[in-house]
């Protein structure tokens, strides 16, 4: 419940992991060094010992001034444009137009053609009265083999 | 192919010349345009296998879905990395994107190669950007160990492959995939021939990974940043599957006996890695082991060399690529807020972030192969063809399916349901970017349910 209430506030805080004794939830490194801290949750040393007993954090991205943070960029204008561009090219172009293109591609691998052709040939052969399928592709009586004695 | 390659090459100038403010916007837009253009490769209107305008780069129904997956993944990687890379200096951001783009380039050339040596060179070349991404941008000290495992496991497997390919070139005269599919496979009678057979496949089995040689995967996937995990899970593992499917055409008929131990290892690996998943405390490690489990099924499907086995393998590779990448993105949304991958730390997230819980649900359903998603299609086709190969495999594959469902549900319940961890006092709300990322992962899986023939390969 407390989590839900706090979520309404645009401020965010780092998880109080140090309060769990003996827990090793984090990695061995003392601080996220090489990768840098993620956007939005920075606890600067100066804020740690605040006068009114709780820690204040500075969140440069989610703030009362930037309530509509979309997750792309800290500047609101760039953030909104990035969101629009990503949605347009991702959904409208790639998924919708691309999906329509893929849907209307001709018979993929001629599978439907093969099925229709097979049905047509079966109907034709049954109408003529000949066998529908024979294991010999060529007529064996028309194959001329060399005499066996000529093998070298 | 050039309409994909040239825009990808031009992503390098885009990355280095764009203004810092618009860097991510422009690269995302260009990558998405490339992904849309790659959809034209799906056109296969003839019955013939290969489509190529030149002898060196071509596509066929096996490589096309993997190519489209690769091209689709680059914008997703850029979207996923945007938040955690943005505090860094601009030149480092540009370097990061350059690494992602170069990885994309090598992967496109690998999947488009018609010559096996080009495929091998690109197979090895993809190791370099991935290694740099893991070791430079990973978050824990274990990343160095992970990079070492990743590099040397794969290299140790692929050096015998190089020797095997050179032997093949000398014997057959050509290594073009267009030609060797028609060559008579040489009978493999001597011990040297059997070792040559193994050398052809070991590299790909390590990459897949097969259960016995899978140790690099949990390390690499866990220590990599989100884009590294995404590309590893979605595409790089499939390089192994693709290579195996290409090589195995000409390795008959010895494969019938020689493949036995690998098939059994793969099937056993499904159960073992699935069981490990049930005991994991680290979220990314759970998803990584789940990848090993799914790929075990793919390995088994490829090694039995039946048409349905191949088809099931391709379908499962594509579907797993998207689902696994989606899960890594979700794990990253947790990690960015809590700086920890421990499952116990982020419980009851459904109460806090309900929309993200919806994505967690769909991604986990995809992972446990819920019908009608293509994950089930692939698994079922492989299980059926394995049953045809030997009836006893149903015990292993059936148990594997059960365990897959168990750990997927376990992952969902542990992260989303249950009491909210009292340690969490405030969590940043979900970003639009994260929702878009998940949508772009999961909507293609759903759309593929409607037109699965794109993934059926040339055997079906």
XYZ file of C-alpha atoms in Angstrom:
612
model
C 0.000 0.000 0.000
C 2.787 2.329 0.879
C 4.410 1.489 -2.394
C 1.268 2.404 -4.243
C 0.965 5.747 -2.463
C 4.571 6.621 -3.051
C 4.241 5.727 -6.696
C 1.889 8.641 -7.211
C 4.678 11.032 -6.420
C 6.957 11.608 -9.390
C 9.975 11.440 -7.132
C 11.729 8.157 -6.889
C 14.189 6.789 -4.414
C 16.901 4.247 -4.377
C 15.945 0.991 -2.725
C 17.175 0.769 0.856
C 19.196 -2.330 0.326
C 21.750 -1.663 2.991
C 19.153 -2.337 5.690
C 19.077 -6.082 4.954
C 21.864 -7.670 6.943
C 23.749 -10.468 5.346
C 21.990 -10.124 2.054
C 24.077 -10.078 -1.061
C 21.606 -8.869 -3.595
C 23.980 -6.617 -5.378
C 27.051 -7.522 -7.322
C 30.508 -7.584 -5.882
C 31.345 -4.128 -7.145
C 30.744 -1.417 -4.562
C 29.008 0.865 -6.970
C 27.822 0.680 -10.552
C 31.054 1.987 -11.963
C 31.635 1.335 -15.613
C 28.069 1.476 -16.767
C 27.188 4.631 -14.967
C 24.014 5.007 -12.970
C 20.735 4.617 -14.771
C 18.786 7.648 -15.569
C 16.445 8.893 -12.971
C 17.656 7.621 -9.638
C 20.752 9.345 -8.403
C 21.517 9.667 -4.751
C 24.086 12.373 -4.331
C 26.196 12.277 -1.148
C 25.123 15.697 -0.067
C 21.516 14.607 0.220
C 22.119 11.613 2.394
C 21.967 13.328 5.728
C 18.997 15.512 5.350
C 17.792 17.595 8.222
C 14.273 16.174 8.367
C 15.398 12.615 8.802
C 14.706 11.049 5.413
C 16.814 10.984 2.334
C 15.982 13.282 -0.510
C 16.901 12.208 -3.968
C 17.401 14.110 -7.163
C 15.714 12.616 -10.160
C 16.621 14.745 -13.130
C 14.203 13.040 -15.455
C 11.011 12.286 -13.616
C 10.163 15.490 -11.832
C 7.201 17.757 -11.274
C 8.508 19.774 -14.201
C 8.688 16.708 -16.427
C 5.695 14.606 -15.524
C 5.364 13.212 -19.043
C 8.735 11.518 -19.164
C 8.565 8.839 -21.814
C 11.884 7.238 -21.048
C 13.832 8.423 -24.065
C 15.619 11.658 -23.215
C 15.836 14.061 -20.342
C 14.793 17.058 -22.429
C 10.987 16.946 -22.765
C 10.904 18.116 -26.373
C 13.452 15.558 -27.555
C 11.716 12.934 -25.428
C 8.352 13.527 -27.092
C 9.848 13.561 -30.576
C 11.817 10.414 -29.948
C 8.656 8.737 -28.736
C 6.730 9.859 -31.809
C 9.472 8.752 -34.188
C 9.891 5.383 -32.508
C 6.155 4.705 -32.504
C 5.705 5.881 -36.084
C 8.522 3.866 -37.585
C 8.053 0.940 -35.256
C 4.315 0.462 -35.311
C 2.912 2.373 -38.269
C 5.634 1.652 -40.772
C 7.245 -1.590 -39.707
C 4.355 -3.499 -38.194
C 1.361 -2.111 -40.098
C 2.765 -1.345 -43.547
C 5.322 -4.147 -43.299
C 2.680 -6.542 -42.046
C 0.348 -5.618 -44.926
C 3.187 -6.136 -47.384
C 3.980 -9.552 -45.935
C 0.303 -10.512 -45.903
C -0.070 -9.753 -49.595
C 3.100 -11.530 -50.675
C 2.417 -14.098 -53.394
C 1.983 -17.745 -52.527
C 4.984 -18.412 -50.288
C 7.059 -21.245 -51.689
C 4.266 -22.135 -54.094
C 2.671 -24.315 -51.427
C -0.913 -23.426 -52.325
C -0.104 -23.811 -55.989
C 1.325 -27.268 -55.308
C -1.825 -28.271 -53.466
C -4.117 -26.961 -56.221
C -1.996 -28.568 -58.925
C -2.078 -31.912 -57.146
C -5.860 -31.775 -56.809
C -6.185 -30.808 -60.449
C -3.965 -33.658 -61.607
C -5.804 -36.186 -59.478
C -9.124 -35.093 -60.933
C -7.691 -35.216 -64.448
C -6.158 -38.662 -64.049
C -9.222 -40.122 -62.410
C -11.338 -38.768 -65.246
C -9.022 -40.397 -67.783
C -8.997 -43.630 -65.819
C -5.224 -43.887 -65.519
C -3.433 -44.523 -62.240
C -3.206 -41.422 -60.129
C 0.360 -41.982 -58.956
C 2.984 -44.372 -60.255
C 6.385 -45.034 -58.728
C 8.026 -44.695 -62.155
C 8.314 -41.141 -63.398
C 9.295 -42.284 -66.869
C 7.672 -45.106 -68.780
C 10.031 -48.110 -68.196
C 9.360 -49.501 -71.655
C 10.825 -46.356 -73.240
C 14.134 -46.518 -71.365
C 16.888 -48.020 -73.506
C 19.632 -49.505 -71.399
C 23.033 -50.503 -72.838
C 23.649 -54.284 -72.908
C 25.246 -55.629 -69.728
C 28.370 -56.928 -71.482
C 29.609 -53.444 -72.393
C 30.520 -52.568 -68.791
C 34.216 -51.869 -68.495
C 20.792 -7.818 -49.906
C 22.433 -4.526 -50.750
C 19.281 -2.620 -49.841
C 19.802 -3.928 -46.335
C 23.599 -3.781 -46.200
C 24.128 -0.256 -47.484
C 21.676 1.416 -45.071
C 23.247 -0.626 -42.252
C 26.689 0.611 -43.292
C 25.335 4.143 -43.382
C 24.308 3.760 -39.765
C 27.976 4.307 -38.924
C 28.023 7.891 -40.264
C 24.628 8.456 -38.681
C 25.957 7.401 -35.311
C 29.043 9.554 -35.461
C 27.640 12.640 -37.186
C 24.244 13.012 -35.504
C 23.954 15.719 -32.884
C 24.031 14.269 -29.368
C 20.476 15.393 -28.689
C 19.065 13.464 -31.649
C 21.483 10.547 -31.714
C 19.100 7.931 -30.359
C 16.125 9.217 -32.332
C 17.918 9.082 -35.661
C 19.518 5.715 -35.089
C 16.231 4.209 -33.941
C 14.434 5.589 -36.990
C 17.072 4.376 -39.427
C 17.251 0.951 -37.821
C 13.467 0.595 -38.046
C 13.523 1.583 -41.716
C 16.164 -1.097 -42.330
C 13.981 -3.592 -40.484
C 11.001 -2.706 -42.684
C 13.155 -3.043 -45.798
C 14.306 -6.466 -44.665
C 10.718 -7.698 -44.860
C 11.075 -7.682 -48.648
C 13.453 -10.613 -48.266
C 10.495 -12.748 -47.206
C 9.305 -12.936 -50.792
C 9.749 -16.523 -51.932
C 7.546 -16.915 -54.944
C 9.333 -19.802 -56.567
C 9.975 -23.329 -55.511
C 13.703 -23.020 -55.923
C 15.793 -22.662 -52.823
C 18.213 -19.804 -53.187
C 17.492 -16.239 -54.236
C 20.587 -14.326 -55.153
C 21.717 -11.804 -57.704
C 25.378 -12.687 -57.242
C 27.295 -15.801 -56.221
C 28.369 -14.494 -52.818
C 25.359 -13.184 -50.925
C 21.972 -14.785 -51.202
C 18.990 -15.827 -49.186
C 16.970 -18.954 -48.980
C 13.965 -19.902 -46.870
C 16.233 -20.893 -43.982
C 18.255 -17.719 -43.775
C 15.463 -15.292 -44.573
C 13.509 -15.519 -41.301
C 16.775 -15.299 -39.362
C 17.854 -12.262 -41.393
C 14.563 -10.512 -40.724
C 14.897 -11.356 -37.025
C 18.409 -9.874 -36.983
C 17.312 -6.681 -38.700
C 14.303 -6.386 -36.398
C 16.429 -6.740 -33.331
C 18.733 -3.773 -33.898
C 16.109 -1.050 -33.266
C 14.900 -3.030 -30.281
C 18.425 -3.137 -28.876
C 18.809 0.582 -29.381
C 15.481 1.233 -27.645
C 16.408 -1.035 -24.759
C 19.834 0.508 -24.174
C 18.768 4.105 -24.433
C 18.059 4.623 -20.766
C 21.031 2.981 -19.132
C 23.589 4.350 -21.606
C 22.368 7.947 -21.625
C 24.340 9.109 -18.548
C 27.586 8.219 -20.279
C 29.646 10.652 -22.366
C 28.430 11.047 -25.931
C 31.443 9.436 -27.559
C 30.909 6.324 -25.457
C 27.254 6.271 -26.451
C 28.297 6.495 -30.096
C 30.809 3.683 -29.569
C 28.122 1.515 -28.036
C 25.761 2.058 -30.943
C 28.631 1.446 -33.361
C 29.250 -1.907 -31.726
C 25.593 -2.841 -32.041
C 25.538 -1.785 -35.695
C 28.748 -3.635 -36.532
C 27.329 -6.738 -34.895
C 24.250 -6.322 -37.064
C 26.389 -5.960 -40.167
C 28.385 -9.114 -39.466
C 25.228 -11.043 -38.681
C 23.561 -9.978 -41.939
C 26.619 -11.079 -43.853
C 26.753 -14.333 -41.918
C 23.158 -15.239 -42.672
C 23.418 -14.036 -46.248
C 26.665 -15.819 -47.043
C 26.563 -18.455 -49.746
C 30.152 -19.496 -49.201
C 30.756 -21.437 -45.982
C 34.130 -19.769 -45.396
C 32.467 -16.343 -45.456
C 29.912 -17.663 -43.017
C 32.712 -18.948 -40.779
C 34.575 -15.643 -40.885
C 31.430 -13.712 -40.000
C 30.588 -16.294 -37.314
C 33.925 -15.526 -35.674
C 33.733 -11.809 -36.295
C 30.482 -11.498 -34.374
C 32.399 -12.594 -31.285
C 34.396 -9.380 -31.155
C 31.659 -6.751 -30.738
C 29.802 -9.058 -28.374
C 32.894 -9.535 -26.247
C 33.465 -5.791 -26.096
C 29.834 -5.170 -25.160
C 29.946 -7.759 -22.386
C 33.279 -6.831 -20.887
C 33.066 -3.055 -21.236
C 29.421 -2.385 -20.464
C 28.550 -5.253 -18.154
C 27.672 -4.223 -14.653
C 29.529 -6.583 -12.393
C 33.133 -7.709 -12.017
C 32.123 -11.169 -13.167
C 31.808 -9.730 -16.660
C 35.490 -10.350 -17.323
C 35.121 -14.013 -16.474
C 31.982 -14.133 -18.583
C 33.752 -12.617 -21.559
C 36.599 -15.089 -21.241
C 34.254 -18.065 -21.068
C 32.233 -16.757 -23.997
C 35.239 -16.114 -26.217
C 37.248 -19.220 -25.501
C 34.418 -21.725 -25.501
C 33.348 -20.529 -28.938
C 36.884 -20.254 -30.275
C 37.864 -23.699 -29.039
C 34.883 -25.105 -30.871
C 35.456 -23.239 -34.087
C 39.151 -23.853 -34.675
C 38.454 -27.510 -35.537
C 35.716 -26.191 -37.814
C 38.238 -24.139 -39.753
C 40.412 -27.207 -40.286
C 37.360 -29.230 -41.293
C 36.296 -26.602 -43.808
C 39.733 -26.471 -45.354
C 39.725 -30.244 -45.690
C 36.285 -30.033 -47.280
C 37.441 -27.384 -49.718
C 40.348 -29.588 -50.751
C 38.146 -32.667 -51.160
C 35.134 -31.096 -52.827
C 36.702 -28.173 -54.655
C 34.089 -25.699 -53.558
C 32.483 -24.551 -50.367
C 29.587 -22.702 -51.898
C 26.339 -23.727 -50.278
C 24.714 -23.485 -53.695
C 26.900 -26.315 -54.926
C 27.551 -28.593 -51.985
C 23.873 -29.332 -51.522
C 24.109 -31.338 -54.725
C 27.412 -33.054 -54.055
C 27.605 -36.700 -53.163
C 28.378 -36.946 -49.459
C 31.620 -38.806 -48.992
C 31.377 -42.044 -47.023
C 32.941 -41.542 -43.613
C 34.714 -44.753 -42.691
C 38.008 -43.961 -40.997
C 38.461 -42.525 -37.529
C 39.811 -39.366 -39.096
C 36.586 -39.026 -41.023
C 34.593 -39.350 -37.842
C 36.700 -36.693 -36.162
C 36.167 -34.519 -39.238
C 32.422 -35.049 -38.845
C 32.600 -33.956 -35.211
C 34.810 -30.986 -36.080
C 32.202 -29.755 -38.542
C 29.554 -29.626 -35.869
C 31.269 -28.919 -32.551
C 31.517 -25.188 -33.160
C 27.792 -24.914 -33.728
C 26.938 -27.215 -30.863
C 28.959 -25.000 -28.519
C 27.201 -21.949 -29.895
C 23.676 -23.339 -29.636
C 24.610 -24.401 -26.853
C 24.474 -28.121 -26.367
C 24.032 -29.131 -22.742
C 27.590 -30.311 -21.993
C 29.264 -27.215 -23.408
C 26.729 -24.651 -22.264
C 28.595 -23.101 -19.361
C 29.479 -19.928 -21.215
C 25.866 -19.015 -21.800
C 24.566 -18.275 -18.305
C 27.653 -16.209 -17.596
C 27.571 -14.247 -20.832
C 23.825 -13.625 -20.826
C 23.776 -12.535 -17.209
C 26.772 -10.243 -17.295
C 25.956 -8.592 -20.589
C 23.993 -5.360 -20.644
C 20.468 -5.652 -21.952
C 21.347 -5.188 -25.631
C 24.069 -7.808 -25.306
C 21.674 -10.271 -23.689
C 19.070 -9.570 -26.350
C 21.336 -10.146 -29.284
C 22.956 -13.180 -27.685
C 19.650 -14.857 -26.931
C 17.809 -13.859 -30.054
C 20.348 -14.153 -32.830
C 23.773 -15.411 -31.847
C 22.482 -18.741 -30.583
C 20.628 -19.157 -33.850
C 23.895 -18.724 -35.749
C 24.802 -22.087 -34.311
C 21.535 -23.636 -35.421
C 21.813 -22.118 -38.864
C 25.384 -23.316 -39.294
C 24.425 -26.801 -38.208
C 21.567 -26.950 -40.674
C 23.869 -25.880 -43.491
C 26.686 -28.244 -42.640
C 24.620 -31.279 -41.834
C 23.276 -31.564 -45.377
C 26.600 -32.819 -46.581
C 27.538 -34.860 -43.527
C 25.209 -37.732 -44.302
C 25.086 -40.681 -44.014
C 27.428 -41.028 -41.064
C 25.271 -38.705 -39.048
C 22.772 -41.433 -38.397
C 25.046 -43.147 -35.897
C 27.418 -40.381 -34.914
C 24.668 -37.997 -33.906
C 23.299 -40.304 -31.181
C 25.324 -38.981 -28.250
C 24.572 -35.402 -29.181
C 20.850 -36.015 -29.525
C 20.776 -37.688 -26.131
C 22.821 -34.886 -24.578
C 20.467 -32.334 -26.061
C 17.365 -34.091 -24.750
C 18.879 -34.621 -21.332
C 19.930 -30.994 -21.342
C 16.344 -29.894 -21.771
C 15.424 -31.558 -18.505
C 18.566 -30.626 -16.594
C 18.592 -26.964 -17.529
C 14.847 -26.766 -17.004
C 15.289 -28.150 -13.517
C 18.108 -25.681 -12.859
C 15.714 -22.907 -13.825
C 13.384 -23.943 -11.047
C 16.179 -23.403 -8.511
C 17.519 -20.107 -9.762
C 17.595 -17.003 -7.608
C 18.899 -14.731 -10.341
C 16.287 -13.658 -12.868
C 18.580 -13.281 -15.854
C 20.229 -16.579 -15.064
C 16.800 -18.213 -15.129
C 16.079 -16.789 -18.559
C 19.545 -17.830 -19.761
C 19.070 -21.432 -18.676
C 15.640 -21.383 -20.287
C 17.400 -20.481 -23.545
C 19.666 -23.525 -23.161
C 16.591 -25.672 -22.630
C 14.803 -24.443 -25.749
C 17.931 -24.702 -27.830
C 18.384 -28.287 -26.667
C 15.113 -29.068 -28.371
C 16.302 -27.264 -31.507
C 19.580 -29.220 -31.523
C 17.690 -32.486 -31.249
C 15.365 -31.438 -34.064
C 18.260 -30.586 -36.355
C 20.350 -33.661 -35.602
C 17.632 -36.140 -36.560
C 17.686 -34.596 -40.037
C 14.050 -35.056 -40.963
C 12.020 -32.413 -42.840
C 9.753 -31.840 -39.876
C 12.729 -31.690 -37.553
C 14.265 -28.896 -39.618
C 10.995 -27.031 -39.910
C 10.353 -27.253 -36.180
C 13.895 -26.083 -35.509
C 13.513 -22.959 -37.637
C 10.134 -22.072 -36.142
C 11.373 -22.569 -32.598
C 14.508 -20.529 -33.280
C 12.528 -17.533 -34.498
C 9.841 -17.729 -31.840
C 12.332 -18.286 -29.038
C 14.464 -15.402 -30.298
C 11.622 -12.956 -29.886
C 10.276 -14.399 -26.623
C 13.654 -14.680 -24.926
C 14.673 -11.185 -25.958
C 11.356 -9.920 -24.566
C 12.077 -11.613 -21.239
C 15.530 -10.064 -21.044
C 14.016 -6.640 -21.692
C 11.562 -7.229 -18.864
C 14.350 -8.356 -16.568
C 16.170 -5.163 -17.468
C 13.181 -3.014 -16.525
C 13.454 -4.572 -13.065
C 17.207 -4.172 -12.985
C 17.138 -0.499 -13.923
C 14.854 0.211 -10.999
C 16.333 -2.018 -8.360
C 19.946 -2.648 -9.483
C 19.516 -6.276 -8.669
C 18.525 -9.372 -10.551
C 17.467 -11.309 -7.498
C 14.013 -12.755 -7.892
C 13.120 -12.348 -4.241
C 13.787 -8.648 -4.325
C 11.140 -7.749 -6.880
C 8.035 -9.568 -5.803
C 4.454 -8.509 -6.267
C 5.297 -6.126 -9.057
C 1.811 -6.529 -10.493
C 0.468 -4.365 -7.713
C 2.967 -1.635 -8.485
C 3.337 -1.795 -12.275
C 0.210 -3.508 -13.610
C 0.770 -2.698 -17.271
C 4.228 -4.177 -17.163
C 2.675 -7.228 -15.495
C 0.568 -7.707 -18.628
C 3.738 -7.835 -20.720
C 5.361 -10.180 -18.194
C 2.333 -12.441 -18.535
C 2.338 -12.550 -22.327
C 6.102 -13.032 -22.515
C 5.971 -15.892 -20.039
C 3.073 -17.477 -21.889
C 5.119 -17.291 -25.058
C 8.068 -18.871 -23.252
C 6.022 -21.785 -21.983
C 4.806 -22.422 -25.529
C 1.174 -21.524 -25.230
C -0.904 -22.333 -28.301
C -1.421 -20.815 -30.867
C 1.907 -19.021 -30.658
C 4.695 -20.273 -32.903
C 6.690 -21.373 -29.843
C 4.235 -24.219 -29.460
C 4.253 -24.885 -33.193
C 7.980 -25.365 -33.237
C 8.102 -27.443 -30.062
C 5.251 -29.677 -31.147
C 6.705 -30.284 -34.600
C 10.079 -31.202 -33.112
C 8.499 -33.434 -30.456
C 6.453 -35.209 -33.114
C 9.396 -35.807 -35.388
C 11.497 -36.987 -32.420
C 8.712 -39.412 -31.520
C 8.822 -40.726 -35.045
C 12.587 -41.146 -34.762
C 12.333 -42.971 -31.464
C 9.275 -43.460 -29.302
C 11.250 -43.193 -26.053
C 12.099 -39.547 -26.620
C 8.551 -38.599 -25.740
C 9.382 -39.214 -22.096
C 12.214 -36.679 -22.200
C 10.526 -34.107 -24.385
C 7.234 -34.406 -22.524
C 8.940 -33.958 -19.164
C 10.860 -31.064 -20.676
C 7.646 -29.365 -21.758
C 6.237 -29.823 -18.290
C 9.321 -28.346 -16.639
C 9.319 -25.443 -19.128
C 5.767 -24.608 -18.138
C 6.729 -24.881 -14.467
C 9.653 -22.514 -14.549
C 7.893 -20.005 -16.769
C 5.016 -19.878 -14.325
C 7.489 -19.763 -11.448
C 9.189 -16.759 -13.006
C 5.877 -14.994 -13.502
C 4.570 -15.753 -10.042
C 7.801 -14.818 -8.298
C 8.106 -11.444 -9.984
C 4.496 -10.411 -10.316
C 2.407 -12.107 -7.672
C 2.788 -12.456 -3.986
C 3.408 -9.807 -1.354
C 5.174 -6.679 -2.457
C 8.697 -6.600 -1.056
C 8.700 -4.174 1.829
C 12.191 -3.015 0.912
C 10.895 -1.272 -2.165
C 9.793 2.182 -1.115
C 9.393 3.780 -4.505
C 9.670 2.536 -8.046
C 9.855 4.712 -11.104
C 6.738 4.206 -13.236
C 7.039 2.279 -16.493
C 8.260 4.310 -19.396
C 6.478 4.547 -22.735
C 9.758 3.332 -24.206
C 9.547 0.108 -22.228
C 5.970 -0.529 -23.309
C 6.896 0.111 -26.941
C 9.829 -2.262 -26.619
C 7.628 -5.036 -25.301
C 4.981 -4.394 -27.949
C 7.564 -4.568 -30.701
C 8.738 -7.914 -29.326
C 5.405 -9.582 -28.737
C 3.227 -8.299 -31.580
C 5.468 -9.973 -34.205
C 5.129 -13.288 -32.378
C 1.363 -12.952 -32.501
C 1.474 -11.913 -36.148
C 3.650 -14.892 -37.004
C 0.893 -17.120 -35.664
C -1.201 -15.925 -38.579
C 1.362 -16.544 -41.320
C 3.705 -19.264 -40.111
C 4.681 -20.404 -43.598
C 7.279 -17.669 -43.582
C 9.203 -19.776 -41.075
C 8.633 -23.246 -42.404
C 11.863 -23.391 -44.366
C 12.433 -25.255 -47.519
C 11.578 -28.704 -46.231
C 7.908 -28.318 -45.496
